[in-house]
Short mmCIF file of C-alpha atoms and ligand atoms in Angstrom, two decimals:
data_model
loop_
_atom_site.label_atom_id
_atom_site.label_comp_id
_atom_site.label_asym_id
_atom_site.label_seq_id
_atom_site.Cartn_x
_atom_site.Cartn_y
_atom_site.Cartn_z
CA UNK U 1 0.75 -12.70 -3.13
CA UNK U 2 0.90 -13.74 0.58
CA UNK U 3 3.95 -15.63 1.83
CA UNK U 4 3.27 -19.46 1.29
CA UNK U 5 4.45 -20.10 4.91
CA UNK U 6 1.76 -17.64 6.22
CA UNK U 7 -0.98 -19.47 4.26
CA UNK U 8 0.32 -22.79 5.51
CA UNK U 9 0.19 -21.62 9.09
CA UNK U 10 -3.31 -20.14 8.59
CA UNK U 11 -4.30 -23.60 7.13
CA UNK U 12 -2.83 -25.47 10.10
CA UNK U 13 -4.62 -23.15 12.68
CA UNK U 14 -7.84 -22.95 10.58
CA UNK U 15 -10.10 -25.31 12.55
CA UNK U 16 -8.58 -25.08 15.95
CA UNK U 17 -6.54 -22.04 16.95
CA UNK U 18 -3.94 -22.97 19.71
CA UNK U 19 -6.15 -25.71 21.30
CA UNK U 20 -9.10 -23.40 21.87
CA UNK U 21 -11.35 -25.68 19.74
CA UNK U 22 -12.30 -22.57 17.71
CA UNK U 23 -11.34 -21.13 14.34
CA UNK U 24 -10.29 -17.46 14.52
CA UNK U 25 -13.25 -16.99 12.19
CA UNK U 26 -15.57 -18.29 14.94
CA UNK U 27 -14.13 -16.18 17.85
CA UNK U 28 -15.92 -13.22 19.35
CA UNK U 29 -13.83 -10.16 18.74
CA UNK U 30 -14.20 -9.54 22.51
CA UNK U 31 -12.80 -12.96 23.58
CA UNK U 32 -9.53 -13.40 25.38
CA UNK U 33 -8.10 -15.34 22.51
CA UNK U 34 -8.87 -12.79 19.94
CA UNK U 35 -7.60 -10.01 22.19
CA UNK U 36 -4.25 -11.77 22.29
CA UNK U 37 -4.12 -12.12 18.57
CA UNK U 38 -5.00 -8.45 18.04
CA UNK U 39 -2.61 -7.18 20.66
CA UNK U 40 0.32 -9.22 19.37
CA UNK U 41 -0.38 -8.02 15.81
CA UNK U 42 -0.40 -4.36 16.93
CA UNK U 43 2.77 -4.82 19.02
CA UNK U 44 4.57 -6.51 15.98
CA UNK U 45 3.56 -3.82 13.65
CA UNK U 46 4.70 -1.16 15.94
CA UNK U 47 8.03 -2.83 16.42
CA UNK U 48 8.57 -3.37 12.59
CA UNK U 49 7.84 0.31 11.84
CA UNK U 50 9.27 1.69 15.06
CA UNK U 51 5.98 3.53 15.66
CA UNK U 52 6.39 6.12 18.29
CA UNK U 53 4.19 5.82 21.51
CA UNK U 54 2.25 9.00 20.72
CA UNK U 55 0.73 7.46 17.61
CA UNK U 56 -2.37 5.24 17.67
CA UNK U 57 -2.64 2.21 15.42
CA UNK U 58 -5.98 1.26 14.09
CA UNK U 59 -7.32 -1.74 12.37
CA UNK U 60 -10.24 -0.69 10.36
CA UNK U 61 -12.66 -1.75 7.59
CA UNK U 62 -13.74 0.09 4.55
CA UNK U 63 -10.55 0.04 2.63
CA UNK U 64 -8.09 2.82 1.78
CA UNK U 65 -11.04 4.38 -0.19
CA UNK U 66 -12.87 5.15 3.17
CA UNK U 67 -9.83 6.98 4.24
CA UNK U 68 -10.13 9.27 1.36
CA UNK U 69 -13.10 10.68 3.17
CA UNK U 70 -12.15 10.10 6.77
CA UNK U 71 -8.88 11.99 6.48
CA UNK U 72 -10.56 15.31 5.59
CA UNK U 73 -13.60 14.74 7.81
CA UNK U 74 -11.36 14.22 10.87
CA UNK U 75 -8.31 16.37 10.19
CA UNK U 76 -9.64 19.53 8.70
CA UNK U 77 -10.55 21.00 12.20
CA UNK U 78 -11.49 24.66 11.71
CA UNK U 79 -9.45 24.97 8.48
CA UNK U 80 -11.16 24.94 5.09
CA UNK U 81 -8.40 23.61 2.88
CA UNK U 82 -5.85 20.95 2.40
CA UNK U 83 -2.89 20.55 -0.05
CA UNK U 84 -2.81 17.36 -2.23
CA UNK U 85 0.06 16.06 -4.43
CA UNK U 86 -1.35 14.61 -7.51
CA UNK U 87 0.92 11.86 -8.93
CA UNK U 88 -1.43 9.22 -10.38
CA UNK U 89 -4.82 7.72 -10.31
CA UNK U 90 -5.11 6.94 -6.63
CA UNK U 91 -4.05 10.65 -5.77
CA UNK U 92 -6.81 11.77 -8.13
CA UNK U 93 -9.42 9.63 -6.37
CA UNK U 94 -8.26 10.90 -2.97
CA UNK U 95 -8.63 14.46 -4.29
CA UNK U 96 -12.18 13.89 -5.77
CA UNK U 97 -13.28 12.61 -2.39
CA UNK U 98 -11.68 15.39 -0.43
CA UNK U 99 -13.34 18.04 -2.63
CA UNK U 100 -16.74 16.97 -1.25
CA UNK U 101 -15.57 18.34 2.21
CA UNK U 102 -12.96 21.12 1.67
CA UNK U 103 -11.05 23.27 -0.87
CA UNK U 104 -8.40 21.03 -2.27
CA UNK U 105 -5.20 22.83 -3.44
CA UNK U 106 -3.45 20.59 -5.92
CA UNK U 107 0.17 21.61 -4.97
CA UNK U 108 1.73 19.69 -7.83
CA UNK U 109 0.37 17.44 -10.61
CA UNK U 110 2.15 15.39 -13.28
CA UNK U 111 -1.04 14.48 -15.13
CA UNK U 112 0.33 16.37 -18.27
CA UNK U 113 3.15 13.79 -18.39
CA UNK U 114 0.64 10.99 -17.93
CA UNK U 115 1.92 10.51 -14.42
CA UNK U 116 5.33 9.34 -15.41
CA UNK U 117 7.24 11.46 -12.89
CA UNK U 118 7.05 13.35 -9.65
CA UNK U 119 7.78 17.07 -10.21
CA UNK U 120 10.69 18.65 -8.31
CA UNK U 121 9.56 19.63 -4.78
CA UNK U 122 10.94 23.16 -5.38
CA UNK U 123 8.03 23.66 -7.84
CA UNK U 124 5.15 22.52 -5.41
CA UNK U 125 2.78 25.07 -4.16
CA UNK U 126 2.35 24.36 -0.55
CA UNK U 127 0.18 26.45 1.85
CA UNK U 128 1.24 27.12 5.39
CA UNK U 129 -2.37 27.29 6.56
CA UNK U 130 -3.35 24.02 4.87
CA UNK U 131 -4.95 21.49 7.38
CA UNK U 132 -2.64 18.74 6.03
CA UNK U 133 -0.67 17.75 2.94
CA UNK U 134 -1.86 14.39 1.36
CA UNK U 135 0.41 12.24 -0.92
CA UNK U 136 0.45 8.86 -2.41
CA UNK U 137 3.95 7.41 -1.70
CA UNK U 138 3.41 4.65 -4.26
CA UNK U 139 0.97 4.99 -7.15
CA UNK U 140 -0.09 1.33 -7.73
CA UNK U 141 -1.41 1.86 -11.23
CA UNK U 142 1.29 4.19 -12.70
CA UNK U 143 4.20 2.61 -10.88
CA UNK U 144 5.48 5.90 -9.51
CA UNK U 145 6.96 6.06 -6.14
CA UNK U 146 8.34 8.79 -3.86
CA UNK U 147 11.76 7.75 -2.64
CA UNK U 148 11.97 10.70 -0.25
CA UNK U 149 9.39 11.85 2.20
CA UNK U 150 7.98 15.29 1.28
CA UNK U 151 8.91 18.14 3.46
CA UNK U 152 5.94 20.06 4.89
CA UNK U 153 7.16 22.00 7.71
CA UNK U 154 4.64 22.21 10.54
CA UNK U 155 1.70 21.04 8.34
CA UNK U 156 0.84 17.40 9.08
CA UNK U 157 1.80 15.04 6.16
CA UNK U 158 -0.82 12.26 5.34
CA UNK U 159 0.25 9.31 3.18
CA UNK U 160 -1.76 6.66 1.35
CA UNK U 161 0.66 3.78 1.88
CA UNK U 162 -1.61 1.14 0.47
CA UNK U 163 0.84 -0.43 -1.98
CA UNK U 164 4.14 0.20 -0.22
CA UNK U 165 3.77 -0.01 3.61
CA UNK U 166 6.25 -2.58 4.98
CA UNK U 167 8.32 -2.78 1.79
CA UNK U 168 11.10 -0.80 3.62
CA UNK U 169 11.73 1.03 6.87
CA UNK U 170 9.68 4.21 7.32
CA UNK U 171 9.99 7.30 9.38
CA UNK U 172 6.53 7.35 10.90
CA UNK U 173 7.39 10.47 12.89
CA UNK U 174 7.62 12.48 9.74
CA UNK U 175 3.87 11.83 9.14
CA UNK U 176 0.67 12.97 10.84
CA UNK U 177 -1.22 10.07 9.48
CA UNK U 178 -0.54 6.87 7.52
CA UNK U 179 -3.08 4.67 6.01
CA UNK U 180 -2.87 1.43 3.98
CA UNK U 181 -5.34 -1.17 2.66
CA UNK U 182 -3.92 -4.49 3.85
CA UNK U 183 -4.32 -6.49 0.53
CA UNK U 184 -0.93 -5.77 -0.94
CA UNK U 185 1.83 -6.20 1.52
CA UNK U 186 -0.07 -7.07 4.79
CA UNK U 187 -2.76 -9.56 4.33
CA UNK U 188 -6.11 -10.38 2.90
CA UNK U 189 -8.54 -7.70 1.71
CA UNK U 190 -10.92 -6.33 4.37
CA UNK U 191 -8.54 -4.64 6.62
CA UNK U 192 -7.20 -1.10 6.58
CA UNK U 193 -4.46 -0.03 8.96
CA UNK U 194 -4.28 3.62 10.09
CA UNK U 195 -1.32 5.11 12.12
CA UNK U 196 -2.16 8.47 13.41
CA UNK U 197 -0.45 10.99 15.75
CA UNK U 198 -2.53 11.28 18.98
CA UNK U 199 -2.87 15.14 18.89
CA UNK U 200 -4.48 15.08 15.56
CA UNK U 201 -7.52 13.17 16.97
CA UNK U 202 -10.04 15.84 17.56
CA UNK U 203 -13.72 16.42 16.95
CA UNK U 204 -14.62 15.61 13.32
CA UNK U 205 -16.72 17.82 11.22
CA UNK U 206 -20.32 18.00 12.21
CA UNK U 207 -22.49 15.27 10.68
CA UNK U 208 -19.55 12.79 10.25
CA UNK U 209 -20.81 9.23 10.68
CA UNK U 210 -19.77 7.45 13.86
CA UNK U 211 -18.03 4.86 11.91
CA UNK U 212 -16.03 7.53 10.04
CA UNK U 213 -14.88 9.15 13.33
CA UNK U 214 -11.20 8.27 14.32
CA UNK U 215 -11.99 9.29 17.89
CA UNK U 216 -14.50 6.36 18.24
CA UNK U 217 -12.06 3.83 16.86
CA UNK U 218 -9.25 5.16 19.07
CA UNK U 219 -11.21 5.10 22.30
CA UNK U 220 -12.56 1.60 21.41
CA UNK U 221 -9.13 0.32 20.39
CA UNK U 222 -10.52 -0.60 16.93
CA UNK U 223 -13.43 -2.58 18.43
CA UNK U 224 -16.04 0.21 18.09
CA UNK U 225 -17.86 -2.37 16.09
CA UNK U 226 -16.79 -5.90 15.00
CA UNK U 227 -13.44 -5.50 13.36
CA UNK U 228 -12.30 -7.61 10.48
CA UNK U 229 -10.93 -10.32 12.83
CA UNK U 230 -9.66 -12.84 10.28
CA UNK U 231 -7.73 -10.43 8.09
CA UNK U 232 -6.33 -8.90 11.26
CA UNK U 233 -5.16 -12.44 12.39
CA UNK U 234 -3.50 -13.13 9.00
CA UNK U 235 -1.86 -9.67 9.02
CA UNK U 236 -0.41 -10.58 12.33
CA UNK U 237 1.07 -13.77 10.75
CA UNK U 238 2.55 -11.61 8.07
CA UNK U 239 4.18 -9.30 10.61
CA UNK U 240 5.71 -12.40 12.29
CA UNK U 241 6.94 -13.53 8.94
CA UNK U 242 8.46 -10.11 8.26
CA UNK U 243 10.31 -10.30 11.50
CA UNK U 244 11.64 -13.73 10.65
CA UNK U 245 12.76 -12.36 7.38
CA UNK U 246 14.94 -9.84 9.21
CA UNK U 247 12.53 -6.89 9.43
CA UNK U 248 12.02 -4.07 7.01
CA UNK U 249 15.76 -3.30 6.38
CA UNK U 250 15.93 -6.82 4.87
CA UNK U 251 12.81 -6.33 2.87
CA UNK U 252 14.11 -3.04 1.51
CA UNK U 253 17.31 -4.62 0.44
CA UNK U 254 15.42 -7.42 -1.33
CA UNK U 255 12.75 -5.25 -2.93
CA UNK U 256 15.15 -2.78 -4.31
CA UNK U 257 17.43 -5.48 -5.73
CA UNK U 258 14.44 -7.29 -7.40
CA UNK U 259 12.91 -4.12 -8.89
CA UNK U 260 16.42 -3.12 -10.29
CA UNK U 261 16.74 -6.47 -11.83
CA UNK U 262 13.28 -6.25 -13.53
CA UNK U 263 13.84 -2.64 -14.79
CA UNK U 264 17.35 -3.61 -16.13
CA UNK U 265 15.70 -6.37 -18.16
CA UNK U 266 13.04 -4.01 -19.45
CA UNK U 267 15.59 -1.37 -20.36
CA UNK U 268 17.89 -3.75 -22.11
CA UNK U 269 15.25 -4.89 -24.52
CA UNK U 270 13.56 -2.43 -27.00
CA UNK U 271 10.67 -4.85 -27.14
CA UNK U 272 9.62 -3.64 -23.58
CA UNK U 273 9.15 -0.14 -22.40
CA UNK U 274 8.44 1.46 -18.91
CA UNK U 275 7.56 5.14 -19.21
CA UNK U 276 8.39 6.20 -15.65
CA UNK U 277 11.41 8.55 -15.00
CA UNK U 278 14.08 6.50 -13.44
CA UNK U 279 14.32 8.34 -10.13
CA UNK U 280 10.61 7.79 -9.58
CA UNK U 281 10.23 4.17 -10.52
CA UNK U 282 8.34 1.97 -8.02
CA UNK U 283 9.88 -0.99 -6.28
CA UNK U 284 6.45 -2.50 -5.91
CA UNK U 285 4.49 -2.11 -9.21
CA UNK U 286 6.36 -2.22 -12.50
CA UNK U 287 4.17 -1.25 -15.47
CA UNK U 288 5.46 -2.07 -18.89
CA UNK U 289 4.26 -2.20 -22.53
CA UNK U 290 5.20 -4.39 -25.42
CA UNK U 291 6.40 -2.94 -28.73
CA UNK U 292 3.23 -4.33 -30.30
CA UNK U 293 0.05 -4.12 -28.19
CA UNK U 294 -1.60 -6.69 -30.36
CA UNK U 295 0.60 -9.23 -28.44
CA UNK U 296 -0.72 -8.20 -25.01
CA UNK U 297 -3.31 -10.90 -24.78
CA UNK U 298 -0.78 -13.58 -25.95
CA UNK U 299 1.69 -12.39 -23.32
CA UNK U 300 -0.82 -12.65 -20.58
CA UNK U 301 -2.18 -16.11 -21.67
CA UNK U 302 1.32 -17.56 -22.17
CA UNK U 303 2.47 -16.05 -18.89
CA UNK U 304 -0.38 -17.52 -16.98
CA UNK U 305 0.52 -20.95 -18.42
CA UNK U 306 3.90 -20.61 -16.86
CA UNK U 307 2.30 -19.80 -13.44
CA UNK U 308 2.77 -16.04 -13.86
CA UNK U 309 -0.60 -14.57 -12.98
CA UNK U 310 -2.17 -11.04 -12.56
CA UNK U 311 0.10 -9.42 -15.13
CA UNK U 312 -2.56 -7.37 -16.92
CA UNK U 313 -2.10 -3.65 -16.48
CA UNK U 314 -4.86 -1.53 -15.05
CA UNK U 315 -7.60 -0.88 -17.54
CA UNK U 316 -6.92 2.87 -17.37
CA UNK U 317 -3.23 2.51 -18.61
CA UNK U 318 -3.13 -0.84 -20.49
CA UNK U 319 -0.12 -2.96 -21.14
CA UNK U 320 1.33 -5.01 -18.24
CA UNK U 321 2.02 -4.58 -14.70
CA UNK U 322 4.19 -6.67 -12.42
CA UNK U 323 3.61 -6.35 -8.73
CA UNK U 324 6.48 -7.20 -6.57
CA UNK U 325 4.88 -7.15 -3.14
CA UNK U 326 6.76 -8.66 -0.08
CA UNK U 327 5.01 -12.01 -0.52
CA UNK U 328 6.46 -12.72 -3.95
CA UNK U 329 9.35 -15.07 -3.73
CA UNK U 330 12.65 -14.09 -5.64
CA UNK U 331 12.04 -17.01 -7.78
CA UNK U 332 8.87 -15.44 -9.05
CA UNK U 333 10.74 -12.39 -10.28
CA UNK U 334 13.41 -14.53 -11.98
CA UNK U 335 10.69 -16.60 -13.77
CA UNK U 336 9.10 -13.41 -15.01
CA UNK U 337 12.32 -12.12 -16.35
CA UNK U 338 13.10 -15.51 -18.05
CA UNK U 339 9.66 -15.57 -19.61
CA UNK U 340 10.00 -11.96 -20.88
CA UNK U 341 13.32 -12.73 -22.47
CA UNK U 342 11.93 -15.77 -24.23
CA UNK U 343 8.70 -14.06 -25.35
CA UNK U 344 10.70 -11.15 -26.83
CA UNK U 345 13.06 -13.72 -28.66
CA UNK U 346 9.89 -15.37 -30.09
CA UNK U 347 7.82 -12.28 -30.90
CA UNK U 348 10.20 -9.28 -30.95
N1 LIG B 1 -4.97 3.79 -2.70
C1 LIG B 1 -3.90 3.00 -3.35
C2 LIG B 1 -2.56 3.56 -3.52
C3 LIG B 1 -4.29 1.80 -3.89
O1 LIG B 1 -3.46 1.01 -4.51
C4 LIG B 1 -5.67 1.33 -3.64
C5 LIG B 1 -6.29 -0.12 -4.12
N2 LIG B 1 -5.58 -0.69 -5.08
C6 LIG B 1 -6.54 2.13 -2.97
C7 LIG B 1 -6.16 3.31 -2.54
C8 LIG B 1 -8.00 1.62 -2.72
O2 LIG B 1 -8.02 0.75 -1.85
P1 LIG B 1 -9.32 -0.07 -1.32
O3 LIG B 1 -9.67 -0.93 -2.46
O4 LIG B 1 -8.81 -0.86 -0.12
O5 LIG B 1 -10.35 0.85 -0.90
#
């Protein structure tokens, strides 16, 4: 969900942005008006995340999936391998893509547990000569989240923050590169934000397409080609909204409280089950199953009638998944819990 007030503001400004007579959709990305939108969005994102000055912030296209390739293509340098932490479906996708370009050392995997936990860091096999360590702080499909940033010593840490960026404060300086598709916590689909430490921007692997070269995007300040102007603008509205909410500390407080409430409701009723180990449960994505999977369709249908949408779990895991992204109002979580209690009473 996007915050309703953001969508109302986008609607108000849709036909005429700040008296320019133009919609943001009609503006040249090189115009003064769009430059002011773009710069404000970047400044607000930097402030929200306290991004240090020696990091670049890029507003790109191609989704997080393009980053699965861009990261190895640009960060391998002269090294031939990278370490990946495999904690769910999205890490697996990142690994499969990286394997096209380098040797991937899977430093840990919880696949044997069906991705319901993150193994103890003491058991990870990290390599001091790896070009980088890649992890997925929040596994959107499996509902598994790192609640601590991995320690990787001098090896740059890369995180796919697609489904958790801006859900809480983040120590950017512990990372070499952070990327996130916008469509969960930041804005509409079509935009991918990359935050990268300046010294990691070097020549990419030979043959890397120009559009997959960070250096080009850094030098052109994300205007190497026409950027996704409208999603960039809406993301800027979301950043302003986050500031009005009290910033990321306030979001963290709210997100933790809401997730705990939903997990408590699941754990209190044997009709529902969340398989993830408690210490690795996600604040953003809460997968759960019903005691009788024959009732799944009915649950989804009846929930939709109550205005509770998008509850179907990913096709690879089945069951349900509640996503509690920043834009979800508290009342949405309360309504889901009330519905679940009622559904279990009627069908449990
Ligand atoms: N990584 C994670 C953690 C995701 O949740 C997603 C999308 N759901 C992706 C990568 C892929 O993102 P995109 O569709 O923007 O390529």
